[in-house]
Every structure is written in structure tokens, then in C-alpha cells.
mmCIF file of C-alpha atoms in Angstrom:
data_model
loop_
_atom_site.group_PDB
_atom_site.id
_atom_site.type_symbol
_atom_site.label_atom_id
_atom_site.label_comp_id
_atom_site.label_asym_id
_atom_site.label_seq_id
_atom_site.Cartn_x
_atom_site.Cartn_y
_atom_site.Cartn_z
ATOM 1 C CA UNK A 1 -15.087 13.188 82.953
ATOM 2 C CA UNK A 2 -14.126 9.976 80.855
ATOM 3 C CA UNK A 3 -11.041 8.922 80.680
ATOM 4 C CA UNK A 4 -9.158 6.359 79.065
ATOM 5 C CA UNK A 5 -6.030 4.626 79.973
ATOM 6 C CA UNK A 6 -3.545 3.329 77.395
ATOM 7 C CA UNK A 7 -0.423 0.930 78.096
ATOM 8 C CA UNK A 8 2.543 0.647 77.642
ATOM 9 C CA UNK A 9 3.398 4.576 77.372
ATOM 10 C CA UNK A 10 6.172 3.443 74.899
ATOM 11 C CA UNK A 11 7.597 0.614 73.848
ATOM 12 C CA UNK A 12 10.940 -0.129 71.561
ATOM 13 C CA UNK A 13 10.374 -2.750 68.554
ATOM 14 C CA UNK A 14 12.327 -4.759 66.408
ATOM 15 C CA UNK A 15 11.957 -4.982 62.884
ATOM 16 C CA UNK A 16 9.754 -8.249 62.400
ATOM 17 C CA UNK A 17 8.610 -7.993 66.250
ATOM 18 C CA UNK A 18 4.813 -8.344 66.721
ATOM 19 C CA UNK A 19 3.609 -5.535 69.597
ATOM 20 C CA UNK A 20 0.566 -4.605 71.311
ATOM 21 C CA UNK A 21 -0.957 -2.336 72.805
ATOM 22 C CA UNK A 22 -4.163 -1.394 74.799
ATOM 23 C CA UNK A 23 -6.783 1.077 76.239
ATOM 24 C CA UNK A 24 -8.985 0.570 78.736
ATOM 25 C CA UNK A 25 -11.975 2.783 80.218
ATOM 26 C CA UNK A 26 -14.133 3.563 83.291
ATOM 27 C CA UNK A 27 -17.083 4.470 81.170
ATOM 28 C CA UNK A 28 -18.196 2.354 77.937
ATOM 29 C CA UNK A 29 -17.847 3.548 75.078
ATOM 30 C CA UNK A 30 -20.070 2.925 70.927
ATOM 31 C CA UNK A 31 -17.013 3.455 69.368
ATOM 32 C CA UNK A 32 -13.515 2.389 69.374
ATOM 33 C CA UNK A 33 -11.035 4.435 67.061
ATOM 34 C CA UNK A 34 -6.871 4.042 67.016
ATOM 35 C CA UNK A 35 -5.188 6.740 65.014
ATOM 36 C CA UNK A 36 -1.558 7.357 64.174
ATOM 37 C CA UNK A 37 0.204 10.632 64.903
ATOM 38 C CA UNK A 38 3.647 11.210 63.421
ATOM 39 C CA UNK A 39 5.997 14.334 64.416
ATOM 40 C CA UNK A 40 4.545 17.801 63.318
ATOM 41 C CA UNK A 41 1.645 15.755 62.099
ATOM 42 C CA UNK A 42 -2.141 15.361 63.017
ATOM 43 C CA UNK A 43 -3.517 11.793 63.774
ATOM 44 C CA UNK A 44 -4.872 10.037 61.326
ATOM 45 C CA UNK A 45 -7.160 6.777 61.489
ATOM 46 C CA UNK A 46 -5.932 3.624 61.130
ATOM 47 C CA UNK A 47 -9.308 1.532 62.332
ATOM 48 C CA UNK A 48 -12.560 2.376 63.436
ATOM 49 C CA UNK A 49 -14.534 -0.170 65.588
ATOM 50 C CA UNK A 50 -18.470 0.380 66.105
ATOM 51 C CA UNK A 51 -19.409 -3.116 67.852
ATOM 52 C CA UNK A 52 -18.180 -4.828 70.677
ATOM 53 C CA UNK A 53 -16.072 -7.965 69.911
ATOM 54 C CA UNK A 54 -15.383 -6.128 67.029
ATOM 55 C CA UNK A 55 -12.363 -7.447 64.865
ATOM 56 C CA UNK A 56 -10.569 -5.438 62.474
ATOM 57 C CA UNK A 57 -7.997 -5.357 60.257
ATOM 58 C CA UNK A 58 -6.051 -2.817 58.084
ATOM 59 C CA UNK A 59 -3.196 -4.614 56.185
ATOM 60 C CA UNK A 60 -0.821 -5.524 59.284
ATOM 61 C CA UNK A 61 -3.011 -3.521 62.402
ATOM 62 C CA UNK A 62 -5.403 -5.788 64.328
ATOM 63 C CA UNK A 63 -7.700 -4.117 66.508
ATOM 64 C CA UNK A 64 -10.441 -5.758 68.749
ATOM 65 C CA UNK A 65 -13.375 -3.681 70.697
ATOM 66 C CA UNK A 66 -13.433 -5.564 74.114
ATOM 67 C CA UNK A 67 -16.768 -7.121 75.141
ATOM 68 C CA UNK A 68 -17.357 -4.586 77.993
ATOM 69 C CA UNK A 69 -17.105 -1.842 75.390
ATOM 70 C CA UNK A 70 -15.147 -0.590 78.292
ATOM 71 C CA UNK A 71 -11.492 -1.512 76.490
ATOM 72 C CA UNK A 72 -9.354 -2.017 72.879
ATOM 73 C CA UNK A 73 -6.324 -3.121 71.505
ATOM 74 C CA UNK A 74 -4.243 -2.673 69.218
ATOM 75 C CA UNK A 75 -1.585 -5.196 67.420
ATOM 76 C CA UNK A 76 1.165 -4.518 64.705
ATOM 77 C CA UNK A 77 2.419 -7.400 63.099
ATOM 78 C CA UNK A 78 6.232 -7.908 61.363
ATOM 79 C CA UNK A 79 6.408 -4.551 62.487
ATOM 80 C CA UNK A 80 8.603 -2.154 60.045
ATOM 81 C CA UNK A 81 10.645 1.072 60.607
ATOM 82 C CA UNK A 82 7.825 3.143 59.922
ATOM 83 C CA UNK A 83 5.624 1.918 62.600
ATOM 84 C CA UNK A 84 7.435 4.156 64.789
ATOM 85 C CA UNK A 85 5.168 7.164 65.681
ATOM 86 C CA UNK A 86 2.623 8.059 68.732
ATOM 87 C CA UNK A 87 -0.373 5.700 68.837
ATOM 88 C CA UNK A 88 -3.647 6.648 70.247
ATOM 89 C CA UNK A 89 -6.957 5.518 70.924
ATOM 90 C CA UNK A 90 -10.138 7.304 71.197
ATOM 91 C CA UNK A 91 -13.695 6.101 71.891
ATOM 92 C CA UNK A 92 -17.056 7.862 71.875
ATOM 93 C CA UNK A 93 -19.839 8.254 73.506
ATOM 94 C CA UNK A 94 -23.410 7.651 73.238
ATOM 95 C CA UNK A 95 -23.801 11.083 73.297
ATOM 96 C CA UNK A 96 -22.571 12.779 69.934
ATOM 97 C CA UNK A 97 -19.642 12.831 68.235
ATOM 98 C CA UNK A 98 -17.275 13.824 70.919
ATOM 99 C CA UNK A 99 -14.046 11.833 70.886
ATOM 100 C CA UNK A 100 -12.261 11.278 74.046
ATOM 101 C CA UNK A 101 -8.540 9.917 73.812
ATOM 102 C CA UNK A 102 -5.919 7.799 75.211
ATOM 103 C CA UNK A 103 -2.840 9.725 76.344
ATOM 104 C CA UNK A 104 -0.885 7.502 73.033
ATOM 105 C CA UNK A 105 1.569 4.686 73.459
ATOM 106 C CA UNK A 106 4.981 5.717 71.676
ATOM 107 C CA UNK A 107 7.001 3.430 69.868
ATOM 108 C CA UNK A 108 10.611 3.716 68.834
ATOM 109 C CA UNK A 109 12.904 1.776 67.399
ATOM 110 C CA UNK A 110 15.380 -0.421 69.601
ATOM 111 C CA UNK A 111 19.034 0.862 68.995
ATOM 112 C CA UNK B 1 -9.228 16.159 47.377
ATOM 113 C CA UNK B 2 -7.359 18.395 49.651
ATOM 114 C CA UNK B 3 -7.211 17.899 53.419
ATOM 115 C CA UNK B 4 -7.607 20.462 56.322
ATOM 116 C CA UNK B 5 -5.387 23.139 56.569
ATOM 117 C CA UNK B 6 -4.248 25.537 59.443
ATOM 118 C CA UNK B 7 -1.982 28.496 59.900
ATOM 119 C CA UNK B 8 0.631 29.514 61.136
ATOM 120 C CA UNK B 9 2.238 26.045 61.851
ATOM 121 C CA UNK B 10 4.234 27.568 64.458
ATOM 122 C CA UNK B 11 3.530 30.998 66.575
ATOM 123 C CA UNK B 12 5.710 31.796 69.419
ATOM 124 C CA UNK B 13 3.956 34.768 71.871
ATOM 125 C CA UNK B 14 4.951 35.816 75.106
ATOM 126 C CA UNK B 15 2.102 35.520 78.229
ATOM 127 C CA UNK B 16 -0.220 37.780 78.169
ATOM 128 C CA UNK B 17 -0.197 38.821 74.155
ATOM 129 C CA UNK B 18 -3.372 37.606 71.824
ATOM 130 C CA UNK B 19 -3.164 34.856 69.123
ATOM 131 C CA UNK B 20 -5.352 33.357 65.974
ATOM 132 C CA UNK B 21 -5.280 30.416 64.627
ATOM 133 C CA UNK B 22 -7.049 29.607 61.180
ATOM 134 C CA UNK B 23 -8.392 26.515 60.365
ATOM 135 C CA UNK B 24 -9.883 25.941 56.857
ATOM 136 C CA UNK B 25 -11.846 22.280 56.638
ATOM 137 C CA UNK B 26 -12.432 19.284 54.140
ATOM 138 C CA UNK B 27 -14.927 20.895 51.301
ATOM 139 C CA UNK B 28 -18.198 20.411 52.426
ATOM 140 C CA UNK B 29 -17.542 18.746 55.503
ATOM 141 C CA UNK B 30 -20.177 20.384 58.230
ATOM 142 C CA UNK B 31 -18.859 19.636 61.611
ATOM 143 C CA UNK B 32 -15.262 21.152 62.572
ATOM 144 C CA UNK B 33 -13.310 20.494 65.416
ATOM 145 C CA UNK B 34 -10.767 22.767 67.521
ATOM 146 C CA UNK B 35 -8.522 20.370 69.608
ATOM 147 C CA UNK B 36 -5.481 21.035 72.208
ATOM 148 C CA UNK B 37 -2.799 18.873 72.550
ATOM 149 C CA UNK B 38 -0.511 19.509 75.259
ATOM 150 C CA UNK B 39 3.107 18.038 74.927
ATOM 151 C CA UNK B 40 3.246 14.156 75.501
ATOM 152 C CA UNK B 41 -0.958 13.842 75.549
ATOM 153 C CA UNK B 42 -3.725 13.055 73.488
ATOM 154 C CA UNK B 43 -5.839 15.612 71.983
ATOM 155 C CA UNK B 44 -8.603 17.448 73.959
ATOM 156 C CA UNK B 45 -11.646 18.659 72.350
ATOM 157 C CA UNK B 46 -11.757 22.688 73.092
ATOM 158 C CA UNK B 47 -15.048 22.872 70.488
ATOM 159 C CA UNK B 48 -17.256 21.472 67.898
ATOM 160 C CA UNK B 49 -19.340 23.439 65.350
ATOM 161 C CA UNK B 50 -21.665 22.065 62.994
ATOM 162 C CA UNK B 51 -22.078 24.266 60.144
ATOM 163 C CA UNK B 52 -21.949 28.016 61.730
ATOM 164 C CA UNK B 53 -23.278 26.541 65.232
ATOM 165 C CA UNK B 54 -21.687 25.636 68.371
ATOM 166 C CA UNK B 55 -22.580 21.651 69.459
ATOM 167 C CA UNK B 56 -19.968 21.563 72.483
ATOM 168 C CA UNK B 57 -17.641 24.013 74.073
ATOM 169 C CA UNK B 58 -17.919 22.311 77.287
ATOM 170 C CA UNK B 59 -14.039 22.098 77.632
ATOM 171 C CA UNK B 60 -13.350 25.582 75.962
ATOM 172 C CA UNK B 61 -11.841 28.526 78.690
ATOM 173 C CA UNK B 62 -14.409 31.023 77.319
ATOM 174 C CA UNK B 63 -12.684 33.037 80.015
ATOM 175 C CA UNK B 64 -9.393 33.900 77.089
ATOM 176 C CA UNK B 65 -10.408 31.368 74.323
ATOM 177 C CA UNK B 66 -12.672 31.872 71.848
ATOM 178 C CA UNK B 67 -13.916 30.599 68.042
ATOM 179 C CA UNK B 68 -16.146 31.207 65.178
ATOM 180 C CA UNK B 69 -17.013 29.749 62.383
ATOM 181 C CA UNK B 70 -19.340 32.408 60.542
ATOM 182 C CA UNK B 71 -20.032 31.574 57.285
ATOM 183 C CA UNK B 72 -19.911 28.063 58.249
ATOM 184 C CA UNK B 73 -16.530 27.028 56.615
ATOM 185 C CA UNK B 74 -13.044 28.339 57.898
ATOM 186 C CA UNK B 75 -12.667 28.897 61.419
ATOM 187 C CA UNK B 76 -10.766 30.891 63.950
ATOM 188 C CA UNK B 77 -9.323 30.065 67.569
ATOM 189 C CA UNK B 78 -8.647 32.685 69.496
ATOM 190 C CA UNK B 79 -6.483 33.186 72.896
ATOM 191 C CA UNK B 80 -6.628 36.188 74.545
ATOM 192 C CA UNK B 81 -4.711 36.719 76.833
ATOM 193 C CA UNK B 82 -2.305 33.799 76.419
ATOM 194 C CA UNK B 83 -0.651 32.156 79.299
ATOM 195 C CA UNK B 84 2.281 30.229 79.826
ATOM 196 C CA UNK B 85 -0.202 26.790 80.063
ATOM 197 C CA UNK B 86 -1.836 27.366 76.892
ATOM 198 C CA UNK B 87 1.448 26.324 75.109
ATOM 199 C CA UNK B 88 0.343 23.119 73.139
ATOM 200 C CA UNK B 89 -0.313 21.995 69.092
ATOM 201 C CA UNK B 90 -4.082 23.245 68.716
ATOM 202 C CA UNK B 91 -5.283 20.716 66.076
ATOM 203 C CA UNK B 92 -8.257 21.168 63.476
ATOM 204 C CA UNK B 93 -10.033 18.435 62.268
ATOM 205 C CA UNK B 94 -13.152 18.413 60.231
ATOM 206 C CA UNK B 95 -15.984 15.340 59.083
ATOM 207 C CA UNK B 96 -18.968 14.832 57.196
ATOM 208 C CA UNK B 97 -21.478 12.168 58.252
ATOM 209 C CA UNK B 98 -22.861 10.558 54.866
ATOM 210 C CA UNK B 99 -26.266 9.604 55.121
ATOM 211 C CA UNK B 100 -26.619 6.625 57.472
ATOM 212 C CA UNK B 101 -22.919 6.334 57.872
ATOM 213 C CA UNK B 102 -20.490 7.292 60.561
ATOM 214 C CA UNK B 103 -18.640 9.854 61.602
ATOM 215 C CA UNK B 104 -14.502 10.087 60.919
ATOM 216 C CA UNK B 105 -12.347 13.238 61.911
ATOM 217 C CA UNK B 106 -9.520 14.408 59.328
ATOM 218 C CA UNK B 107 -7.129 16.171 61.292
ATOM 219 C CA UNK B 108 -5.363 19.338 60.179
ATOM 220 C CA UNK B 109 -1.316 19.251 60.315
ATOM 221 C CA UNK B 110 -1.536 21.464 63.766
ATOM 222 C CA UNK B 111 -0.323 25.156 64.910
ATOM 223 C CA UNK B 112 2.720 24.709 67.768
ATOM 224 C CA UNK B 113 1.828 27.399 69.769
ATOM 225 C CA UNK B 114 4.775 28.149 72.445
ATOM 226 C CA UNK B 115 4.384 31.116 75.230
ATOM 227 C CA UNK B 116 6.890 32.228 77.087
#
């Protein structure tokens, strides 16, 4: 089945630190979505991407859909205290709406 | 507007007992959306309905799990009987595709299921 790979697992950030992170995928997908998943929480969207080369941005979140509609990223910029959280990435098919995700990049804050 | 709710939020069984899981979606939203989530991994679709019908159980262990969605509204996931690997956050999300638009998921808050 598809499956997609995301990097780094987790990460530490300082406040005002820019970070990235991405996804990549054996099988190309239409869509590109990140989402946000807090602790006892469900994800929840932060960008949707439907074309490849895709830009998008939501206040400090960057996202790109690669040109092989095979990968994504994600950027946070002047990153704050509550950027903290799981991030994940999901991308879909040609064939209905099934989502497949990323396995999340966590990000905690540096002690 | 409200989001999606499910209950319980937590449910601890040992292996080999039944469990439900309720899942009331966005109003009006058609398709629904049973995920599982196992400790430190993204979600996996288990099933998608669309109104009262199934579109996908592909990934769904019809062997012990099972849903419905009757009246085409609030849902029900079912294990039976549960095993120590079924422990996970089984997430409900709903959408509504406007006309021409695209799809986007609202996930419910998640039950923490836990078998021992």
C-alpha cells in the first residue's frame, strides 16, 4: 500500500527558530494536506495543497507540494511555544477521498 | 457550529471483552470516517461511509471490527472480541464536499481505547 515517509521524527525548537519539516512518497499523490494534532486531541488542518508546486501559506506555516507530487514540506517560522504538538502530513489519491498519512514529526521545546 | 463528537473518551477492556464507540458528525456532513491511531503513528483509515453506505473498508478487520451508520448520521465502531493490539485512539472525522469544492476531514477529539 502507499506509504509516506516524514522526517525528522522530532525535533526540539527555540522560540524564534525557523524549522522544517518534510514527507516524501513512493506513489504520487492530488493532494497534499499537513494537520496538527495536540495531546488528547484530533488533527486538525493547517494547509491543504491541490497542485504541484503548490505554495501556501497560513499566517507563519509555509507549505510547498513538490513537483513530483511525490513529496511536501512543511516550514514554521519565529516559531512560538505553542508550535509544539505532533505534525502530520497526509496526501490522497486519485482514487477518492482516502487519506493516507505520514507517521508525524514531533516537536518539543528545547530545555 | 459544533464539531464531531465521540464517546467514551477513554474505555479500558480487558482482551477478549466487546467495545462501542459512538461517533456523532458535523450537521449535514455526508461522508464519515472511522480512523485508528496506534501510539506514536499517524491515523489509519478503518472505514468510510457516505451517507448510510460503505465507500471503503478495505483496511477494516471485519473478522472482530465492525460499523454502521444507519440512519446516515451517528455512527458506531465496534470490536468484538478485543485484543491486546487493538489498543489505540480510534478517531472520527466527518466532511462535506460543497459543490465543486474539495474535500476537508474534521476530526473528532478521539476514544483511548487500552486492552489489557
Amino acid at each position: 500500500g502507499q506509504q509516506l515517509n516524514q522526517s525528522p521524527q522530532s525535533m526540539f525548537i527555540q522560540e524564534g527558530e525557523d524549522v522544517s519539516m518534510n514527507c516524501t512518497s513512493s506513489s504520487i499523490f492530488n493532494t497534499w494536506l499537513w494537520y496538527k494534532q495536540d495531546p488528547g486531541e484530533g488533527p486538525v488542518l493547517l494547509i491543504a495543497l491541490y497542485k504541484a508546486g503548490e505554495l501556501t501559506s497560513n499566517g507563519r506555516l509555509t507549505a510547498q507540494f513538490g513537483i513530483t507530487r511525490k513529496d511536501s514540506f512543511l516550514n514554521i517560522s519565529a516559531s512560538i511555544p505553542s508550535d509544539v504538538g505532533i505534525y502530520f502530513c497526509a496526501g490522497r489519491g486519485a482514487a477518492g477521498n482516502k487519506l493516507t498519512f505520514g507517521g508525524g514529526t514531533r516537536v518539543l521545546v528545547k530545555p | 457550529e459544533a464539531g464531531v463528537a465521540q464517546s467514551p473518551r477513554y474505555k479500558i477492556i480487558e482482551k477478549r471483552q466487546s467495545v462501542a464507540f459512538w461517533c456523532n458528525p458535523i450537521s449535514g456532513h455526508a461522508t464519515l470516517y472511522w480512523y485508528q491511531q496506534i501510539l506514536g503513528q499517524g491515523p489509519k483509515l478503518l472505514i468510510q461511509f457516505q451517507n448510510n453506505g460503505v465507500v471503503d473498508d478495505s483496511q477494516l478487520p471485519k473478522d472482530r471490527f465492525s460499523a454502521e451508520r444507519l440512519k446516515g448520521v451517528d455512527s458506531t465502531l465496534k470490536i468484538q472480541p478485543a485484543k491486546l493490539e487493538d489498543s489505540a485512539v480510534y478517531l472520527c472525522a466527518s466532511s462535506s464536499r460543497p459543490p465543486g469544492g474539495t474535500d476537508t476531514q474534521y476530526f473528532g477529539p478521539g476514544t483511548r481505547l487500552t486492552v489489557l
